[in-house]
Short mmCIF file of C-alpha atoms and ligand atoms in Angstrom, two decimals:
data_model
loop_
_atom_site.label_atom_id
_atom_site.label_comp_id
_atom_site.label_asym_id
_atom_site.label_seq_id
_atom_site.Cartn_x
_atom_site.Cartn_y
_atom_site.Cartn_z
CA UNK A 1 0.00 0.00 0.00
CA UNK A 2 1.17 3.63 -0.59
CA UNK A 3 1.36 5.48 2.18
CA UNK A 4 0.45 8.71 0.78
CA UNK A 5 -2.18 7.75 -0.88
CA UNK A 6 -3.74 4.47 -0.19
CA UNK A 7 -4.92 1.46 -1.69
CA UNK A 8 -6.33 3.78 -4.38
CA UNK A 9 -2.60 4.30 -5.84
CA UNK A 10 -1.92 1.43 -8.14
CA UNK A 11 1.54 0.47 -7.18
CA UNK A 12 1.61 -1.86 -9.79
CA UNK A 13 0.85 -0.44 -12.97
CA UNK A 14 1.93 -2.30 -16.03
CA UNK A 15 3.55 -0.99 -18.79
CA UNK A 16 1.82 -2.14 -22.14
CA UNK A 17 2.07 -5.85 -23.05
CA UNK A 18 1.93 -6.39 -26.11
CA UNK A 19 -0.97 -9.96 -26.56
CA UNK A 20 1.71 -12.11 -27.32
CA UNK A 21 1.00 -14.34 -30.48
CA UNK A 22 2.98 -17.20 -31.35
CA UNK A 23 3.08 -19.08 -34.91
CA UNK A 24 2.38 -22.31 -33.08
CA UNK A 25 -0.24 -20.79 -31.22
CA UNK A 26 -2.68 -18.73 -33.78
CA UNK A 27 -2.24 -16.05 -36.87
CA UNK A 28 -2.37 -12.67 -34.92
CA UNK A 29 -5.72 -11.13 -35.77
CA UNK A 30 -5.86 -7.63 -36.77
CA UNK A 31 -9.70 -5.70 -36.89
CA UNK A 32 -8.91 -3.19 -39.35
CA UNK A 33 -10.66 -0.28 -39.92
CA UNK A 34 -10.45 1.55 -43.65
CA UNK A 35 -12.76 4.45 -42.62
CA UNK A 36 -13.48 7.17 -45.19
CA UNK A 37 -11.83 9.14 -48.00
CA UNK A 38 -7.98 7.85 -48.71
CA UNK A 39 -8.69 6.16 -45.26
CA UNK A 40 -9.64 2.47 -47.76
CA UNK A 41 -7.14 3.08 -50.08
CA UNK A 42 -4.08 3.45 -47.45
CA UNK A 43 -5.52 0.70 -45.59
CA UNK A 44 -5.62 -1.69 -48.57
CA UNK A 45 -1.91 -0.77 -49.30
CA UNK A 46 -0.99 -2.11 -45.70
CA UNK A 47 -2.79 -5.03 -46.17
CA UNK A 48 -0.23 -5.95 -49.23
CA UNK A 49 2.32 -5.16 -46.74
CA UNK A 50 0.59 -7.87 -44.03
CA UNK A 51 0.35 -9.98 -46.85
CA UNK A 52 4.11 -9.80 -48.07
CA UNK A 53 5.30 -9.96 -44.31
CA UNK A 54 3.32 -12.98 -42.83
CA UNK A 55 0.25 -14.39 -42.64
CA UNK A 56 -2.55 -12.34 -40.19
CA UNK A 57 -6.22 -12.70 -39.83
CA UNK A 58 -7.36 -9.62 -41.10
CA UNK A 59 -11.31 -8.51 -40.74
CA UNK A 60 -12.40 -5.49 -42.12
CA UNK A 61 -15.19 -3.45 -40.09
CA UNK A 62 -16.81 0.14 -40.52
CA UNK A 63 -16.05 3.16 -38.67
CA UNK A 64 -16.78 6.70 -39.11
CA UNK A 65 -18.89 8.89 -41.96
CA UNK A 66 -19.60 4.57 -43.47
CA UNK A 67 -20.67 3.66 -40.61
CA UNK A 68 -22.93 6.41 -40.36
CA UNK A 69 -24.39 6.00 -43.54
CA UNK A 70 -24.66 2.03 -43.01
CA UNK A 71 -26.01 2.22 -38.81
CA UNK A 72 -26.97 5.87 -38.39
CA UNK A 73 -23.79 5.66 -35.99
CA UNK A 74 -20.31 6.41 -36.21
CA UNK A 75 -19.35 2.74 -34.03
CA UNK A 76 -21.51 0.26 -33.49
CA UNK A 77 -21.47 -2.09 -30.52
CA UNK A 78 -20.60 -4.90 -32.70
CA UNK A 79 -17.48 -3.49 -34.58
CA UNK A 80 -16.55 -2.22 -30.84
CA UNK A 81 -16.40 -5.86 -29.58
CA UNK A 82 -14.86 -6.92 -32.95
CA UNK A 83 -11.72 -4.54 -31.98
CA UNK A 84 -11.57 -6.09 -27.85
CA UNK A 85 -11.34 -9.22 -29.68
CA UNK A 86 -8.70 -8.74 -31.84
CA UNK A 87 -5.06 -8.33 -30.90
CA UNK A 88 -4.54 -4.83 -32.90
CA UNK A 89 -6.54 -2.77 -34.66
CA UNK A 90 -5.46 -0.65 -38.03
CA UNK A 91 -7.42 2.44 -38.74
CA UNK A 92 -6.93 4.43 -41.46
CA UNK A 93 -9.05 7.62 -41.11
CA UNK A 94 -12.59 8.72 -40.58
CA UNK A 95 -14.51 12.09 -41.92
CA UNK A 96 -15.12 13.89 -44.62
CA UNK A 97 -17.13 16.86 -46.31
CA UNK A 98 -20.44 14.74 -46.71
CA UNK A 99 -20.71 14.42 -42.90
CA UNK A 100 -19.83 18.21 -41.37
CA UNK A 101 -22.90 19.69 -39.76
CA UNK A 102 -23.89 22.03 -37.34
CA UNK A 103 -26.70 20.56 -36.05
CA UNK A 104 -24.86 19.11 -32.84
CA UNK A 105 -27.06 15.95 -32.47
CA UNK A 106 -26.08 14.91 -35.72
CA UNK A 107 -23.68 11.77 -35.49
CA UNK A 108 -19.92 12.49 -36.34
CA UNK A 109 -17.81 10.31 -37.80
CA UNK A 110 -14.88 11.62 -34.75
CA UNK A 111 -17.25 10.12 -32.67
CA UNK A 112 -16.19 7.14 -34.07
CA UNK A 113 -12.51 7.58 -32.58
CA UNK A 114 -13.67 8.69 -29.35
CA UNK A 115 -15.80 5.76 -28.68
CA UNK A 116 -12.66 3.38 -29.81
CA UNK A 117 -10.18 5.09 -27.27
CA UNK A 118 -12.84 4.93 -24.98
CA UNK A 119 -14.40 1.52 -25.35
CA UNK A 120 -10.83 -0.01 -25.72
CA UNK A 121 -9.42 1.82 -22.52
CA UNK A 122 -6.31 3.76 -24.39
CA UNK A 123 -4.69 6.18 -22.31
CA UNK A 124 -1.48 6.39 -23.97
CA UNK A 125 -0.90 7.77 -27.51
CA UNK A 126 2.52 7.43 -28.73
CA UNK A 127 3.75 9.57 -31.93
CA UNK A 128 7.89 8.89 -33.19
CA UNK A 129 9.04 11.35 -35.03
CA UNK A 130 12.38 10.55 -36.85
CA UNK A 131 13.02 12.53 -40.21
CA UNK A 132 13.89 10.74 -42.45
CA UNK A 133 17.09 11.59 -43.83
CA UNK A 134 15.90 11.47 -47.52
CA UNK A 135 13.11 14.31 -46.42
CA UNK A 136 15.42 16.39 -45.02
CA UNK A 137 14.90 19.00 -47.35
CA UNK A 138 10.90 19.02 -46.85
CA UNK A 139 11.26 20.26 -43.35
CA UNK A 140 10.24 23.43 -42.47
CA UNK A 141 13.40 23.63 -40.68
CA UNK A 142 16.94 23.33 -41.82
CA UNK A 143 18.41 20.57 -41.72
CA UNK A 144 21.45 21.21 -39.60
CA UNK A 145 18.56 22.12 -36.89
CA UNK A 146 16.89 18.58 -37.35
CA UNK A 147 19.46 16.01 -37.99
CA UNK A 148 19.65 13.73 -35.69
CA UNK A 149 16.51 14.15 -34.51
CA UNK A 150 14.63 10.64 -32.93
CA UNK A 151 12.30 11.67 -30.55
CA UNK A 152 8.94 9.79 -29.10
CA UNK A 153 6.05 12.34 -27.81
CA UNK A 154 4.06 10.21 -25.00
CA UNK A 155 0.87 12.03 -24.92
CA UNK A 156 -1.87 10.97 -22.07
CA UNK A 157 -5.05 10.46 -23.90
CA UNK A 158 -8.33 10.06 -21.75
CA UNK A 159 -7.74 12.77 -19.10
CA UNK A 160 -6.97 16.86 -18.57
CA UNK A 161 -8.69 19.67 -19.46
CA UNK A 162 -10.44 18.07 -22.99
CA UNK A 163 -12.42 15.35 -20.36
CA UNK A 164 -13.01 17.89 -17.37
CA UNK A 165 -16.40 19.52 -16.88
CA UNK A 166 -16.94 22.84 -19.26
CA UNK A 167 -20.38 25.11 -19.32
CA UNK A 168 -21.62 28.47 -20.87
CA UNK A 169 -23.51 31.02 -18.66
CA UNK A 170 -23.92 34.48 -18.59
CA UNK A 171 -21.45 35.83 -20.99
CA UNK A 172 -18.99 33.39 -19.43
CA UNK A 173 -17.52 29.90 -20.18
CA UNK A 174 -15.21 27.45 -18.52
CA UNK A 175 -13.33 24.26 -19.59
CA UNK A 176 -11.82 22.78 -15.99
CA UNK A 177 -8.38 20.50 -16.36
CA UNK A 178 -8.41 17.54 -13.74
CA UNK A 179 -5.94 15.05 -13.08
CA UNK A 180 -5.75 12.34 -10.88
CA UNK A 181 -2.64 10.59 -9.21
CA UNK A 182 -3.60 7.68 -11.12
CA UNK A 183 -4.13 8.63 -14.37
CA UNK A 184 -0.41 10.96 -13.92
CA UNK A 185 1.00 7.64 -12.99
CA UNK A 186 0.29 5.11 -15.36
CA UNK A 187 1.08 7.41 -18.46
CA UNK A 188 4.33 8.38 -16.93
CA UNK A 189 5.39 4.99 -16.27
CA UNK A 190 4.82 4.61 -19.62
CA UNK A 191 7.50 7.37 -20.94
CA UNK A 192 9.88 6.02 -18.56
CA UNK A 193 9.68 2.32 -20.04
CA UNK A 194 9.43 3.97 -23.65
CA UNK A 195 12.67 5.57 -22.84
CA UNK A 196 13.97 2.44 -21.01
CA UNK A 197 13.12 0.62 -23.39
CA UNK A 198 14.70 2.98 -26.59
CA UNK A 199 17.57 3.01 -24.51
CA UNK A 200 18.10 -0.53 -24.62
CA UNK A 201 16.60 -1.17 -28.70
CA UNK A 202 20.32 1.26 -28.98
CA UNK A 203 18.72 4.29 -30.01
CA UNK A 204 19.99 7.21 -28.65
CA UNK A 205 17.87 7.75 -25.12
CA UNK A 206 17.00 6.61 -21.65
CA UNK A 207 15.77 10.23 -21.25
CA UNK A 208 12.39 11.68 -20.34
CA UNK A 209 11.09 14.97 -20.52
CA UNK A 210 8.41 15.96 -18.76
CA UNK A 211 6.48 19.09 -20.15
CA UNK A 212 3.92 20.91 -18.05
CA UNK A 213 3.40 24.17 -16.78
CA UNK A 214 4.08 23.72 -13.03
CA UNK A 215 4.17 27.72 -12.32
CA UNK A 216 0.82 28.30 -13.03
CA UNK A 217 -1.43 25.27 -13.04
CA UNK A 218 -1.96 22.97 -10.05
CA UNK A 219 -2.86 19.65 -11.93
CA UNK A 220 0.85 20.34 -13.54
CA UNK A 221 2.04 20.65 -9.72
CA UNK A 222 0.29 17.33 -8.97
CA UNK A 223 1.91 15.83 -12.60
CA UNK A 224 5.41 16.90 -11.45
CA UNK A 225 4.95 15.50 -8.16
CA UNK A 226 3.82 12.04 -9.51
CA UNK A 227 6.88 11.82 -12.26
CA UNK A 228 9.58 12.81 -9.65
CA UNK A 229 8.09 10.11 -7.07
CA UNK A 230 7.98 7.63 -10.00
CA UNK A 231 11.49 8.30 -10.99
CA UNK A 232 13.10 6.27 -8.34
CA UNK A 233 12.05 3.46 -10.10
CA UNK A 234 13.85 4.13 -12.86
CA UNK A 235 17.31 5.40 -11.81
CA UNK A 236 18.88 4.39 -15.48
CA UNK A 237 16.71 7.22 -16.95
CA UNK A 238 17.30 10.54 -17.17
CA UNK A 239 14.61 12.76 -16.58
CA UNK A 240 14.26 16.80 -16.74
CA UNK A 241 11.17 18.96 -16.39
CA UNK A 242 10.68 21.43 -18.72
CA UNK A 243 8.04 24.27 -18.74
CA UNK A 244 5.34 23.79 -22.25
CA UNK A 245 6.35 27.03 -23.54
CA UNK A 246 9.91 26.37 -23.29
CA UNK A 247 9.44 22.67 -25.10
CA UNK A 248 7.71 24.34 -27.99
CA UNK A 249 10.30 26.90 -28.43
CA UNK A 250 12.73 24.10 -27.87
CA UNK A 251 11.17 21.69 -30.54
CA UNK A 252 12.00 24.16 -33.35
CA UNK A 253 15.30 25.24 -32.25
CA UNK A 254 16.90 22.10 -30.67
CA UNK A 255 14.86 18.61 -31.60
CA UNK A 256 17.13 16.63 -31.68
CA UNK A 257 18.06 17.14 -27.93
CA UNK A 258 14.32 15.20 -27.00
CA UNK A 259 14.09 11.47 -26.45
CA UNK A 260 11.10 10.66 -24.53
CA UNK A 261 8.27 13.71 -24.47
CA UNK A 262 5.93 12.88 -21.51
CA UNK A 263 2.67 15.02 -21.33
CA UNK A 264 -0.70 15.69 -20.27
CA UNK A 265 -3.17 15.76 -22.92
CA UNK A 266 -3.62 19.46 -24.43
CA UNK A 267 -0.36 19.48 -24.04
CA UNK A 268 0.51 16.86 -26.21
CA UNK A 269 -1.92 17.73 -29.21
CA UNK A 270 -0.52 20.81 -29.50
CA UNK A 271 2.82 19.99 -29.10
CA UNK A 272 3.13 16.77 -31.08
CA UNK A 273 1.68 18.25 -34.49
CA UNK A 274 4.50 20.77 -33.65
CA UNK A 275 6.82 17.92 -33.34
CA UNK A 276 5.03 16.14 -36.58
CA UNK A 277 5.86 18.71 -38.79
CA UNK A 278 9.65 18.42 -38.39
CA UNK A 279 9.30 15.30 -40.85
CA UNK A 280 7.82 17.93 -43.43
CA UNK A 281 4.44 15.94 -44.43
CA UNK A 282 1.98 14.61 -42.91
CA UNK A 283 1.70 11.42 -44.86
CA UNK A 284 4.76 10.38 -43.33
CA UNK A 285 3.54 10.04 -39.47
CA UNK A 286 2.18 7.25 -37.42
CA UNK A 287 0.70 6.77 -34.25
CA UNK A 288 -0.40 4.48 -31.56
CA UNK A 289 -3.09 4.45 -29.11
CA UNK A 290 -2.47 1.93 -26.04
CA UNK A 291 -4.20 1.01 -22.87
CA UNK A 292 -3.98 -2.21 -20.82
CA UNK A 293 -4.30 -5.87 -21.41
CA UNK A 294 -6.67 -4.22 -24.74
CA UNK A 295 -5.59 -4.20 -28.49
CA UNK A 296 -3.76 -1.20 -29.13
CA UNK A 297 -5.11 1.20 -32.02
CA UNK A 298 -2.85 2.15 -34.74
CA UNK A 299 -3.34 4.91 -37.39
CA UNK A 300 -1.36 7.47 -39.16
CA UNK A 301 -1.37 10.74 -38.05
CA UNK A 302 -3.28 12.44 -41.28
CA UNK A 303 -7.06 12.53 -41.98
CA UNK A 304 -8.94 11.40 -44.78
CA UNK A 305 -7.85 13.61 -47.52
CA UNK A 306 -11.40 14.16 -49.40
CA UNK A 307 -9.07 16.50 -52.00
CA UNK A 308 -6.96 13.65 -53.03
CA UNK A 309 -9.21 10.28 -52.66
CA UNK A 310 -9.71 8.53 -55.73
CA UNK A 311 -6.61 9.54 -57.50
CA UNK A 312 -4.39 6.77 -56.67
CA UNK A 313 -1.53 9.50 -55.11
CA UNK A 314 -2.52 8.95 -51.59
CA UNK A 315 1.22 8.76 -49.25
CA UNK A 316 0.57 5.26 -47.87
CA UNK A 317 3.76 5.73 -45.92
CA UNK A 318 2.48 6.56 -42.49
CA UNK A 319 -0.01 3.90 -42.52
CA UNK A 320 2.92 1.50 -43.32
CA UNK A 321 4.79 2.99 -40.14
CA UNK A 322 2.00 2.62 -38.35
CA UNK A 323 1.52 -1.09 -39.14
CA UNK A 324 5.29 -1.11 -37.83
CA UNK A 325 4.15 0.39 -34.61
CA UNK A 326 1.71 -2.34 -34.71
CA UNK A 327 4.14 -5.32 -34.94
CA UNK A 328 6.29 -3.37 -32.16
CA UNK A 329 4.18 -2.44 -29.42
CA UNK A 330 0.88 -4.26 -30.48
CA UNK A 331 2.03 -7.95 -31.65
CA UNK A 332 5.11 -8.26 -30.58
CA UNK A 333 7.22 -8.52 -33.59
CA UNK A 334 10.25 -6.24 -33.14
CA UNK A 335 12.29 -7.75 -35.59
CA UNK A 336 9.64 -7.17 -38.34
CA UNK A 337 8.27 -4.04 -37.48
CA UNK A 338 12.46 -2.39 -38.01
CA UNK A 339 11.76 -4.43 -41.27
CA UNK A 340 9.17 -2.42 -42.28
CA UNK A 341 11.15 1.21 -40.74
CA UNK A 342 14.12 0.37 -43.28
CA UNK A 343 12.23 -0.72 -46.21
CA UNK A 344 9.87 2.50 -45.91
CA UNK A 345 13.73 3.60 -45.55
CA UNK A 346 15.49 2.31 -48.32
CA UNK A 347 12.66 3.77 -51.14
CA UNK A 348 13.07 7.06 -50.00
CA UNK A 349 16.48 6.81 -50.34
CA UNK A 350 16.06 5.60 -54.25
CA UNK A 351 14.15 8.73 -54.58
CA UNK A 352 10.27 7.74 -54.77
CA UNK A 353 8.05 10.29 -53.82
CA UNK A 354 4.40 10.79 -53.82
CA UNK A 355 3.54 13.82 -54.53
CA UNK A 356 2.88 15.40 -51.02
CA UNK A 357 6.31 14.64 -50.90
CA UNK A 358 7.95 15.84 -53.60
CA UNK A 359 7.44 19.97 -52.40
CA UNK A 360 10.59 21.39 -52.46
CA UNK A 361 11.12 24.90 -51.08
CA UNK A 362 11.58 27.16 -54.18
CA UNK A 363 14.60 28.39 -54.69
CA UNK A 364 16.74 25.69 -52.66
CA UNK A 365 19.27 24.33 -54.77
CA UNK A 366 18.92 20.30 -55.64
CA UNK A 367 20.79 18.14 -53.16
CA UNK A 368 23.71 16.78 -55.08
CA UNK A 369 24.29 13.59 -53.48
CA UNK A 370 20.45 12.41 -53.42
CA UNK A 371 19.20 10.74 -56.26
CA UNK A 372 16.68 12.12 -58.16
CA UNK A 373 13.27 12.23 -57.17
CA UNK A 374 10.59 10.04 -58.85
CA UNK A 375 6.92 10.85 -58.83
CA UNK A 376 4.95 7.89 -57.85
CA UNK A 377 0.84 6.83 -56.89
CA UNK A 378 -0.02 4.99 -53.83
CA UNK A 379 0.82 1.49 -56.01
CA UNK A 380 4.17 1.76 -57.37
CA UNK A 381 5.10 3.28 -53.62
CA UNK A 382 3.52 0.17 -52.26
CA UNK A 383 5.61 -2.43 -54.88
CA UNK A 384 8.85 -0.59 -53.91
CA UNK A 385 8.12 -1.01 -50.50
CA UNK A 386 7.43 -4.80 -50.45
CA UNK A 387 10.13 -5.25 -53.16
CA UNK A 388 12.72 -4.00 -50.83
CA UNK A 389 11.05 -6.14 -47.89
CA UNK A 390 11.31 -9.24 -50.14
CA UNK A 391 15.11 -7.86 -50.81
P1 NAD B 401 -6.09 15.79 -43.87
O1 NAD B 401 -4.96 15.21 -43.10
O2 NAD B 401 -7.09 14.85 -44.37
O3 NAD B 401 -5.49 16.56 -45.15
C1 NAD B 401 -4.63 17.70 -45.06
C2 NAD B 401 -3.81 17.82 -46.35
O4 NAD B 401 -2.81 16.79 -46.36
C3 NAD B 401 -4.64 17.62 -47.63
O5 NAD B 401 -4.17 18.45 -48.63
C4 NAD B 401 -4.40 16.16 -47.99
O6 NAD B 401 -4.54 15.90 -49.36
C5 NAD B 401 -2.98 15.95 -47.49
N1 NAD B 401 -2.78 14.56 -47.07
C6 NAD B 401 -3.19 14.00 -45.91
N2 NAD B 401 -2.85 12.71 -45.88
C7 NAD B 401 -2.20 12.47 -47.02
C8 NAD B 401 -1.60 11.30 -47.58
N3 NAD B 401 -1.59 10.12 -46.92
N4 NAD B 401 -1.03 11.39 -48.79
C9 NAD B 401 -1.01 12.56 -49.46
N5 NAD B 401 -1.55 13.69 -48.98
C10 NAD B 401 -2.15 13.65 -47.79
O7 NAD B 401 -6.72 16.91 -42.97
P2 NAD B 401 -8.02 17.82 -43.22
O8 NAD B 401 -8.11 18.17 -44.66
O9 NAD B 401 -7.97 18.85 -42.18
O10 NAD B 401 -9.24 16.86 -42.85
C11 NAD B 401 -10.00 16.11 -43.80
C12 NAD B 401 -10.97 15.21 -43.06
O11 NAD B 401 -10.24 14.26 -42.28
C13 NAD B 401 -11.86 15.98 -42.08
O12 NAD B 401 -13.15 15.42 -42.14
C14 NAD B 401 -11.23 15.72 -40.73
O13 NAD B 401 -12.17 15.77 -39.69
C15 NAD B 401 -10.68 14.32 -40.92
N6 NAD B 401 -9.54 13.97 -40.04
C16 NAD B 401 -9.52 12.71 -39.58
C17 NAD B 401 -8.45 12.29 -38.81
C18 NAD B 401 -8.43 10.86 -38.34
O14 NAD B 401 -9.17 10.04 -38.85
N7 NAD B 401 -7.58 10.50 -37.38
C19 NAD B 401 -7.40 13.16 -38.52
C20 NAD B 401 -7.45 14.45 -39.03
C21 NAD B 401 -8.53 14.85 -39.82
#
């Protein structure tokens, strides 16, 4: 029992576990999710990947502005079970013009999302962002400010100020940020086995960062508490506390001085898209959503695209990190998710680009010792990718 705090403080709390799945045992089964606009067309790419990779039970359920259309809701009870059941779940992205409305009792298709972090418990949401080194040049920044850059935003998800009671009265509204010991505890202990665990995969790290704003708000006073306390446990990682508006000036002008980003949830959607745009698009990012002893959710970072869907040049890049995050942290394939990393690798390297990522800032002169860049659709980019798999 905790002394401070009772039996209420969970002095066990388990970093993720990913359902282990042997060969001998079953095929891992994967619920995936296509959603709307490029959302199918992404999706179907990774399934190639799957295909070329191993053998997976794959089942394919609506979610979002579909679902909508098919069940007058955005998730249905039966596609929410379908994802428990399953050992990860693949999204690819939900929304779209056809749905936007401002009658608020219409269904949304983000209510789709909400009800799958819910219903499947995830508290954590983890975003990597490595540039590649091919990219370089698409960065907003230049490149001597981002090489070297590996970083990993941990980003509590079900908590904070977007889950705390708001109201309109009188000319006057509130929004009111709450945190509990509990919830400050297991997401930390997640950043500090991230980190541990980076640390020991030989990246660069065993360091966590903990961004909050601890000379204004109390719940950040409570969040630095927690993370100090919990650092005892972890004496091999290094950890710092850094004010929010420090980190975000610190993201652009030093990013490759972050390992592990550990943050409350407002936090962390502001500052991660910060940190996502380092890469320079965002059809290169992934994500993952994790709770405990549930299927994690993995999706890339970008939405549906409705400008771009049906022309065969959707990026399916970050889906195809994302189904790397899936064999990492939700089936327990380590060896084939860095598989994945260095053949997404390898054809940006050869020069393949779809076209979101083949901006280059006019007026740059051409990098002479990159090959030169070749426009491709969501297909060919898919064929390199397996072909250098299959290498
Ligand atoms: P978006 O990410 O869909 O698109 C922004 C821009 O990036 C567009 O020009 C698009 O063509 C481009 N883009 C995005 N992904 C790309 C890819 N893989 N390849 C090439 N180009 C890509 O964001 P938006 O336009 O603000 O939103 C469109 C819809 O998506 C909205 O309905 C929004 O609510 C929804 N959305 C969903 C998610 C999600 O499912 N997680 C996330 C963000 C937005």
């Amino acid at each position: 029992m905790n002394e401070e705090y009772g039996d209420a403080y969970p002095v066990e709390v388990q970093w993720w576990r990913p359902r282990r799945v042997t060969a001998a045992d079953r095929r891992p089964r994967i619920a995936a999710l296509p959603g709307d606009g490029i959302g199918p067309e992404v999706v179907a790419a990774a399934r190639r990947l799957l295909d070329a990779l191993g053998e997976f039970d794959v089942t394919e359920h609506l979610v979002g502005g579909c679902s909508i259309d098919e069940h007058g809701t955005a998730l249905t009870d039966e596609v929410l079970d379908a994802c428990a059941a399953a050992d990860a779940v693949l999204l690819g992205a939900v929304g779209g013009p056809k749905w936007e409305s401002t009658d608020p009792d219409a269904p949304r298709p983000e209510q789709g999302l909400l009800g799958l972090r819910k219903g499947l418990g995830l508290y954590a949401n983890l975003r990597p962002v490595r540039p590649s080194v091919a990219l370089a040049h698409a960065s907003p920044l230049r490149e001597d400010r981002i090489r070297g850059t590996d970083l990993l935003v941990v980003r509590e998800l079900t908590g904070g100020i977007y889950f705390g009671d708001r109201g309109r009265a009188d000319g006057e509204a509130h929004d009111t940020c709450v945190y509990t010991v509990e919830e400050i505890d297991r997401i930390a202990r997640t950043g500090f086995e991230a980190a541990r665990s980076r640390a020991e995969g030989g990246a660069k790290g065993g360091k966590v960062t903990s961004v909050d704003k601890a000379n204004v708000l109390e719940t950040s006073r409570l969040w630095r508490e927690t993370v100090e306390r919990l650092a005892s446990d972890y004496g091999d990682v290094e950890l710092e506390h850094v004010l929010v508006d420090n980190a975000a000036m610190q993201l652009v002008s030093a990013p490759a001085r972050f390992d592990v980003i550990l943050t409350e949830n407002m936090f962390g959607d502001i500052l991660s898209d910060e940190a996502a745009m380092l890469t320079g698009s965002l059809g290169m990012l992934p994500s993952a959503s994790l709770g405990e002893d549930r299927p994690g959710l993995f999706e890339p970072v970008h939405g549906s695209a409705p400008d771009i869907v049906g022309t065969g040049m959707a990026n399916p890049l970050a889906t195809f990190l994302s189904v790397a995050l899936m064999l990492r942290y939700g089936l327990d394939r380590p060896g084939d998710a860095e598989r994945v990393e260095a053949a997404v690798e390898a054809v940006l390297e050869r020069g393949l680009r779809t076209p979101d990522l083949s901006w280059v800032e006019p007026g740059r002169p051409p990098m002479s010792d990159l090959p030169a860049e070749v426009e491709v659709g969501t297909e060919e980019m898919t064929d390199a990718v397996i072909e250098e798999l299959q290498r």
